[in-house]
Amino acid sequence: MELLEKIKDKKAKIGIIGLGYVGLPLGLEFAGKGFDVLGFDLDERKIKFLKEGKSYIKHINSEKIKKAVSDGKLNAISDFSKISGMDAIIICVPTPLNEHREPDMSYVEGTAITIAKYLRIDQLITLESTTFPGTTEEILLPLFEKAESAGNNGFKVGKDFYLAFSPEREDPNNPKYSTSTIPKVIGGVTQKCLEAAKALYDQIIVETVTVSSPRAAEATKLLENIYRSVNIALVNELKMVFDRMDIDIWEVIYAASTKPFGYTPFYPGPGLGGHCIPIDPFYLTWKAREFEINTKFIELAGEINTYQPHYVVEKAMEVLNKFKKALNGSKVLILGASYKRDIDDMRESPSLKLIEIFNERGAIVDYSDPYIPTLPKTRKYNFDMKSIELSDSSVREYDLVVLSTDHTDFDYNMIGDNAKLILDTRNAFEKNNLKSKNIYKA
Ligand SMILES: NC(=O)c1ccc[n+]([C@@H]2O[C@H](COP(=O)([O-])OP(=O)(O)OC[C@H]3O[C@@H](n4cnc5c(N)ncnc54)[C@H](O)[C@@H]3O)[C@@H](O)[C@H]2O)c1
């Protein structure tokens, strides 16, 4: 296979479609290893940033981008006809849910239709977007087999082109792991497809793990995320039960974590956030219906996790009530808008849901987040809000401060000293050795 030689000699041209949280670091890894990388995106703003050697994702260093661009190893473009010049094409486009909580495959399908326009002999395509088992073989494969350039005879997979699924595993801003140090699962449509995809990823990833089919690889990613969703739901449920019993869930989790086997800690919070955990499990739920199976665990976990922001607001009312105050008319400050500590990603963030419910209940709501100066419009929300600068006097203005995201940069001592009342959904104040009568947990 000529492609294998090109990959081994680092002569293969790598096309990355979708330059977001997954595609950009992946492109940088290939560029860092000496491959020529061309990124494709519909978002002209991202292309402009990359061409100028600038990052648009907080935890991705501009220096790395600048170097890859000035070395001539990384470029970005919105002209998709250049796909035909690529040897390997990696798809990293979004896979959200639509308003009926069903898979929105329009990005993946749209990308596959575009690739099919330009597909040529000996190209490898891998899909990294999280999706339901069957996507690669049921959606991508038929489009590529009937690619325009194939003529009437069509292309044969494993002979004319190669196709595989390899899910992205990312833990944004985790200093211990990056794209290249996280083992990667790969499933090829044929043995030759697997061989090509493995050769490609072996160039940049510490360990590749092969499975028997793209379906098995698609299911692996879903298992990983469903496992987290279900376990987070379990501790969220226990949090609510233990609270009634006057037991602190955090104390219990820390104690249980001392068991050296058979227990992995998960932590409660104000609700699920991010692009993966609140969304991916429902890709399986949707597909399972085709096989007349109800995914009860997934649905139940979804129900409990979705309820968490409502639980936090109920707790807020309870706490204010202790001090003879109503939520209606109270000033509430939400700390943290991103879905996770120390990152600038607010997709599906429970803080947004909190703002919505607090508003609905008549509270006067502000937020503060050092990484999110204004709240951009999202698919669901359009808040016209700016982050509040935290100071002794600004914190004192609020009837209640709700800690939603436990950013390291927050000055917990200052907030603890000045806030009238605090509702902590992450146990952040206690972790910073602050315990006081005005700090409650939710
Ligand atoms: N972010 C994570 O931590 C993470 C981890 C594992 C898996 N994933 C999965 O990876 C996929 C991508 O996620 P992400 O977080 O990188 O998303 P993202 O929104 O950050 O990036 C996607 C990019 O694709 C671009 N795009 C959309 N449609 C396109 C098209 N037709 N052609 C070219 N570009 C297009 C968008 O402009 C955007 O830049 C999703 O399926 C997600 O579930 C994400």
XYZ file of C-alpha atoms and ligand atoms in Angstrom:
486
model
C 0.000 0.000 0.000
C 1.601 3.253 -1.162
C -0.238 5.123 1.572
C 1.567 3.132 4.292
C 4.937 4.140 2.870
C 3.887 7.794 2.799
C 2.725 7.583 6.426
C 5.922 5.888 7.580
C 8.062 8.477 5.734
C 5.930 11.301 7.175
C 5.171 12.325 3.608
C 1.423 11.735 3.973
C -0.563 14.973 3.819
C -3.023 15.166 6.698
C -6.377 16.932 6.326
C -8.290 17.685 9.515
C -11.943 18.626 9.062
C -13.284 20.640 12.007
C -10.684 22.665 13.904
C -12.285 22.744 17.337
C -11.340 21.290 20.706
C -10.556 17.934 19.076
C -9.300 18.837 15.594
C -6.853 21.604 16.533
C -4.727 19.659 19.064
C -4.744 16.649 16.735
C -3.496 18.756 13.817
C -0.787 20.223 16.043
C 0.420 16.742 17.015
C 0.818 15.698 13.371
C 2.478 19.008 12.481
C 4.841 18.621 15.461
C 5.897 15.218 14.141
C 6.796 16.706 10.754
C 3.631 16.010 8.738
C 2.097 18.635 6.463
C -1.299 19.402 7.962
C -4.130 21.266 6.311
C -7.086 22.134 8.507
C -10.553 22.605 6.994
C -13.301 24.561 8.728
C -16.406 26.551 7.824
C -15.554 29.074 10.521
C -13.460 31.790 8.810
C -12.587 33.318 12.188
C -10.721 30.155 13.230
C -8.893 30.020 9.891
C -7.791 33.637 10.270
C -6.564 33.008 13.824
C -4.569 29.941 12.781
C -2.988 31.657 9.811
C -1.834 34.384 12.203
C -0.427 31.714 14.535
C -2.963 32.519 17.254
C -4.968 30.213 19.492
C -8.722 30.545 20.024
C -8.860 27.900 22.766
C -7.556 28.938 26.177
C -5.679 25.760 27.066
C -3.977 25.516 23.644
C -0.811 27.535 23.565
C -0.401 30.099 20.747
C 3.364 29.408 20.641
C 2.754 25.831 19.467
C 0.478 27.102 16.695
C 2.880 29.877 15.716
C 5.732 27.371 15.408
C 3.709 24.890 13.327
C 2.564 27.702 11.015
C 6.008 29.315 10.635
C 7.585 25.874 10.015
C 5.103 25.576 7.139
C 3.605 22.437 8.722
C 0.147 23.777 9.557
C -2.236 25.722 7.374
C -5.993 26.212 7.395
C -8.525 26.710 4.649
C -12.231 26.701 3.868
C -11.781 25.517 0.276
C -12.841 21.889 0.545
C -11.716 21.022 -3.006
C -8.225 20.714 -1.459
C -9.428 17.469 0.148
C -8.371 15.598 -2.970
C -4.735 16.532 -2.231
C -4.822 14.886 1.207
C -3.637 11.336 1.943
C -5.403 11.021 5.288
C -8.584 12.889 6.171
C -9.675 13.034 9.801
C -13.213 14.172 10.602
C -13.643 16.074 13.898
C -16.958 17.898 13.390
C -19.675 18.305 16.070
C -22.284 15.674 16.895
C -24.884 17.495 19.020
C -28.484 16.571 19.812
C -31.398 18.297 18.106
C -34.315 19.880 19.960
C -35.945 16.433 20.311
C -32.796 15.095 21.990
C -32.033 12.993 18.941
C -28.657 12.779 17.152
C -28.023 15.727 14.857
C -25.914 14.047 12.180
C -26.032 17.006 9.802
C -22.365 17.981 10.415
C -21.036 14.447 9.900
C -23.292 13.803 6.912
C -22.501 17.182 5.344
C -18.776 16.532 5.742
C -19.059 13.020 4.277
C -20.969 14.361 1.254
C -18.223 16.945 0.714
C -15.463 14.333 1.027
C -17.312 12.080 -1.425
C -17.121 14.901 -3.973
C -13.321 14.950 -3.830
C -12.415 11.396 -2.781
C -9.632 9.767 -4.799
C -7.810 6.420 -4.869
C -5.626 5.459 -1.867
C -7.016 7.961 0.640
C -7.667 7.087 4.283
C -10.630 8.628 6.089
C -11.107 8.333 9.825
C -14.052 9.627 11.820
C -13.361 10.857 15.366
C -16.686 12.495 16.243
C -18.566 10.657 18.975
C -21.571 8.895 17.488
C -23.866 5.852 17.594
C -22.595 2.394 16.606
C -23.086 1.963 12.883
C -22.376 5.525 11.758
C -19.144 4.777 9.873
C -20.524 1.794 7.968
C -24.114 2.963 7.522
C -23.619 6.664 6.712
C -20.035 7.244 5.550
C -19.263 4.016 3.710
C -22.139 4.115 1.164
C -21.373 7.762 0.337
C -17.696 7.041 -0.287
C -18.363 3.879 -2.292
C -20.483 5.984 -4.631
C -18.061 8.926 -4.714
C -18.388 11.147 -7.789
C -14.821 10.483 -8.901
C -15.345 6.699 -8.741
C -17.455 6.639 -11.898
C -20.054 3.940 -12.504
C -18.108 1.097 -10.931
C -17.778 2.840 -7.583
C -14.912 2.627 -5.102
C -14.174 -0.489 -3.085
C -13.356 0.004 0.583
C -10.079 -1.589 1.682
C -8.848 -1.512 -1.904
C -9.514 1.917 -3.426
C -9.860 3.834 -0.152
C -9.628 3.097 3.577
C -12.146 3.931 6.277
C -11.970 3.678 10.066
C -13.484 5.039 13.264
C -11.214 6.197 16.059
C -12.861 8.084 18.912
C -11.223 11.106 20.448
C -10.478 10.903 24.166
C -9.791 14.289 25.636
C -9.691 15.739 29.089
C -9.338 19.455 28.377
C -6.713 21.175 30.509
C -5.601 17.975 32.242
C -1.830 18.520 32.596
C -1.233 14.757 32.924
C -2.710 13.772 29.553
C -2.704 15.252 26.068
C -3.780 13.980 22.644
C -0.535 12.047 22.116
C -0.370 10.394 25.537
C -3.894 8.971 25.678
C -4.185 5.456 24.155
C -6.432 5.483 21.085
C -8.984 2.878 20.027
C -9.340 2.128 16.308
C -11.805 0.020 14.329
C -11.397 -0.364 10.559
C -14.055 -1.384 8.032
C -11.583 -3.982 6.647
C -8.235 -5.319 7.852
C -6.420 -3.056 5.376
C -8.387 -0.043 6.646
C -7.357 -0.913 10.204
C -3.740 -1.325 9.153
C -3.692 2.108 7.489
C -5.432 3.880 10.386
C -3.186 2.201 12.959
C -0.077 3.194 10.990
C -1.321 6.777 10.916
C -2.135 7.116 14.620
C 0.990 5.188 15.677
C 2.930 8.169 14.348
C 1.574 10.477 17.061
C -0.086 8.407 19.812
C 1.663 6.534 22.597
C -0.501 3.403 22.195
C -3.130 2.308 19.685
C -5.723 -0.294 20.636
C -7.357 -2.099 17.733
C -10.872 -3.541 17.816
C -12.704 -5.731 15.314
C -14.929 -3.109 13.663
C -15.837 0.583 13.568
C -19.024 -0.374 15.475
C -16.965 -1.752 18.370
C -14.881 1.457 18.420
C -18.014 3.642 18.308
C -19.518 1.613 21.166
C -16.288 1.875 23.207
C -16.505 5.661 23.261
C -20.157 5.510 24.297
C -19.432 3.025 27.086
C -16.793 5.388 28.485
C -19.148 8.353 28.550
C -22.222 6.432 29.708
C -20.154 5.016 32.576
C -19.406 8.560 33.693
C -22.940 9.838 33.249
C -24.424 6.950 35.279
C -21.862 7.226 38.073
C -22.258 10.996 38.323
C -26.029 10.503 38.515
C -25.532 7.976 41.299
C -23.547 10.396 43.477
C -25.973 13.198 42.655
C -28.824 11.014 43.911
C -26.872 10.042 47.024
C -26.075 13.712 47.624
C -29.808 14.488 47.834
C -30.587 11.491 50.073
C -27.645 12.088 52.411
C -28.464 15.776 52.665
C -31.890 14.879 54.105
C -30.118 12.578 56.559
C -27.706 15.369 57.493
C -24.759 13.470 56.058
C -22.208 15.295 53.901
C -21.763 13.401 50.596
C -18.269 14.868 50.180
C -17.067 13.467 53.479
C -18.510 10.077 52.494
C -16.854 10.100 49.063
C -13.447 11.025 50.488
C -13.756 8.228 53.051
C -14.897 5.672 50.421
C -12.003 6.697 48.173
C -9.539 5.241 50.672
C -10.682 1.757 49.575
C -7.796 0.581 47.394
C -9.905 -1.624 45.103
C -13.421 -1.841 43.643
C -14.257 1.848 44.044
C -13.653 4.833 41.761
C -14.754 8.205 43.078
C -17.203 10.390 41.139
C -18.334 13.750 42.408
C -21.712 15.490 42.547
C -22.275 18.928 41.062
C -24.795 21.420 39.686
C -25.476 19.262 36.614
C -23.661 17.827 33.627
C -21.801 20.036 31.180
C -19.591 19.941 28.140
C -19.984 18.523 24.694
C -19.807 14.863 25.730
C -21.394 13.537 28.903
C -24.813 15.265 28.655
C -25.127 14.339 24.970
C -23.332 11.177 23.884
C -25.342 8.646 25.950
C -28.480 9.668 24.033
C -26.853 8.658 20.769
C -27.067 5.093 22.027
C -30.591 5.539 23.388
C -31.701 6.655 19.935
C -29.990 3.795 18.107
C -31.160 1.209 20.647
C -34.789 1.980 19.734
C -34.121 0.478 16.311
C -33.380 -2.781 18.166
C -36.450 -2.444 20.443
C -34.356 -1.889 23.555
C -34.928 0.874 26.090
C -31.714 2.148 27.650
C -33.152 2.556 31.149
C -29.893 3.311 32.962
C -29.082 6.098 30.510
C -32.542 7.633 30.778
C -32.551 7.458 34.568
C -29.072 8.992 34.805
C -30.192 11.719 32.386
C -33.263 12.433 34.530
C -31.266 12.730 37.780
C -28.478 14.804 36.223
C -30.922 17.132 34.443
C -32.676 17.750 37.751
C -29.485 18.998 39.487
C -29.685 22.710 38.541
C -33.302 22.682 39.789
C -32.113 21.065 43.030
C -29.510 23.824 43.447
C -32.176 26.514 43.037
C -34.443 24.753 45.550
C -31.530 24.645 47.987
C -30.957 28.359 47.344
C -34.583 29.075 48.286
C -34.217 26.943 51.424
C -31.056 28.759 52.492
C -32.512 32.226 51.839
C -35.653 31.184 53.685
C -33.608 30.434 56.813
C -32.753 34.136 56.820
C -36.336 35.209 56.117
C -35.571 36.112 52.525
C -37.363 35.203 49.325
C -35.485 34.271 46.173
C -37.831 36.561 44.264
C -36.054 39.935 44.269
C -32.817 38.620 45.807
C -29.485 39.398 44.179
C -27.685 36.203 43.191
C -24.114 35.929 41.943
C -23.132 32.769 40.098
C -19.426 31.950 40.251
C -18.189 30.197 37.115
C -19.877 29.962 33.723
C -17.754 27.275 32.064
C -18.812 23.678 32.606
C -15.513 22.689 34.189
C -12.728 24.152 36.299
C -10.112 26.384 34.627
C -11.361 26.101 31.045
C -13.195 28.559 28.786
C -15.687 26.070 27.319
C -19.276 26.752 28.331
C -21.078 24.312 26.076
C -24.013 22.731 27.956
C -22.748 24.389 31.137
C -25.144 23.953 34.085
C -24.348 27.562 35.055
C -26.443 28.687 32.094
C -29.375 26.604 33.264
C -28.922 28.059 36.760
C -29.051 31.600 35.353
C -32.242 30.695 33.494
C -34.014 29.158 36.509
C -32.902 31.886 38.933
C -34.200 34.477 36.462
C -37.517 32.646 36.129
C -37.889 32.674 39.925
C -37.490 36.449 40.051
C -33.885 36.654 41.256
C -31.584 39.384 39.956
C -28.710 37.351 38.563
C -25.083 38.157 37.725
C -22.150 35.879 37.046
C -18.394 36.044 37.349
C -15.933 33.963 35.352
C -12.333 34.985 34.653
C -12.357 32.959 31.405
C -15.711 34.057 30.025
C -15.943 37.874 29.953
C -19.333 37.871 28.212
C -21.860 35.123 27.666
C -21.934 34.315 23.961
C -25.133 33.237 22.248
C -25.535 29.457 22.356
C -27.980 27.155 20.634
C -30.287 27.371 23.668
C -29.520 30.649 25.405
C -29.020 34.261 24.530
C -28.141 36.108 27.741
C -26.846 39.638 27.407
C -24.507 39.463 30.414
C -20.967 40.497 31.305
C -18.762 38.888 33.927
C -18.668 40.822 37.218
C -15.242 41.795 38.582
C -14.870 40.208 42.023
C -13.878 42.469 44.908
C -14.773 42.866 48.591
C -17.451 45.417 47.752
C -18.907 43.684 44.659
C -19.265 40.350 46.508
C -20.972 42.110 49.448
C -23.719 43.371 47.143
C -25.305 39.934 46.700
C -27.792 38.182 48.937
C -26.457 34.828 47.778
C -23.293 33.646 46.017
C -23.634 30.301 44.220
C -20.391 28.483 43.403
C -21.100 26.608 40.179
C -17.598 26.128 38.687
C -14.636 25.795 41.038
C -12.009 27.780 39.121
C -8.619 27.810 40.823
C -8.324 31.568 40.224
C -11.237 32.474 42.506
C -10.058 34.084 45.737
C -11.989 31.792 48.065
C -10.804 33.588 51.215
C -11.952 36.953 49.928
C -15.290 35.557 48.767
C -15.774 33.665 52.032
C -15.025 36.823 54.050
C -17.385 39.077 52.134
C -20.320 37.009 50.878
C -23.495 37.197 52.970
C -24.453 33.629 52.071
C -22.726 30.999 49.943
C -24.162 27.940 48.263
C -21.333 25.650 47.162
C -22.111 22.958 44.574
C -18.500 21.688 44.315
C -17.291 21.649 47.915
C -14.761 24.226 46.742
C -14.698 26.300 49.907
C -14.022 23.335 52.167
C -11.316 22.140 49.755
C -9.744 25.563 50.293
C -9.951 24.988 54.062
C -12.854 27.359 54.511
C -15.689 26.343 56.764
C -18.152 28.826 58.097
C -21.755 29.220 59.143
C -22.649 31.125 55.989
C -21.464 28.363 53.602
C -24.074 25.802 52.574
C -23.735 22.936 50.095
C -26.029 21.913 47.248
N -14.296 18.522 23.232
C -14.014 17.343 23.744
O -13.459 17.279 24.847
C -14.329 16.048 22.998
C -13.781 14.850 23.507
C -14.021 13.667 22.836
C -14.817 13.667 21.701
N -15.362 14.816 21.223
C -16.157 14.740 20.008
O -15.429 15.291 18.920
C -16.306 15.959 18.023
C -15.883 17.402 17.846
O -15.977 18.047 19.095
P -15.256 19.420 19.397
O -15.345 19.606 20.876
O -13.925 19.484 18.758
O -16.252 20.421 18.644
P -15.994 21.955 18.277
O -17.330 22.585 18.133
O -14.997 22.552 19.212
O -15.295 21.885 16.856
C -15.919 21.466 15.709
C -15.426 22.309 14.552
O -16.016 21.804 13.358
C -16.340 22.873 12.528
N -17.324 22.410 11.567
C -18.646 22.201 11.727
N -19.191 21.721 10.597
C -18.177 21.613 9.706
C -18.114 21.190 8.362
N -19.182 20.736 7.738
N -16.917 21.229 7.758
C -15.819 21.681 8.402
N -15.827 22.100 9.673
C -16.993 22.064 10.313
C -16.812 23.948 13.475
O -16.742 25.230 12.904
C -15.816 23.764 14.623
O -14.663 24.559 14.446
C -17.702 15.787 18.597
O -18.295 14.651 18.043
C -17.431 15.533 20.070
O -18.458 14.791 20.672
C -15.126 16.018 21.845
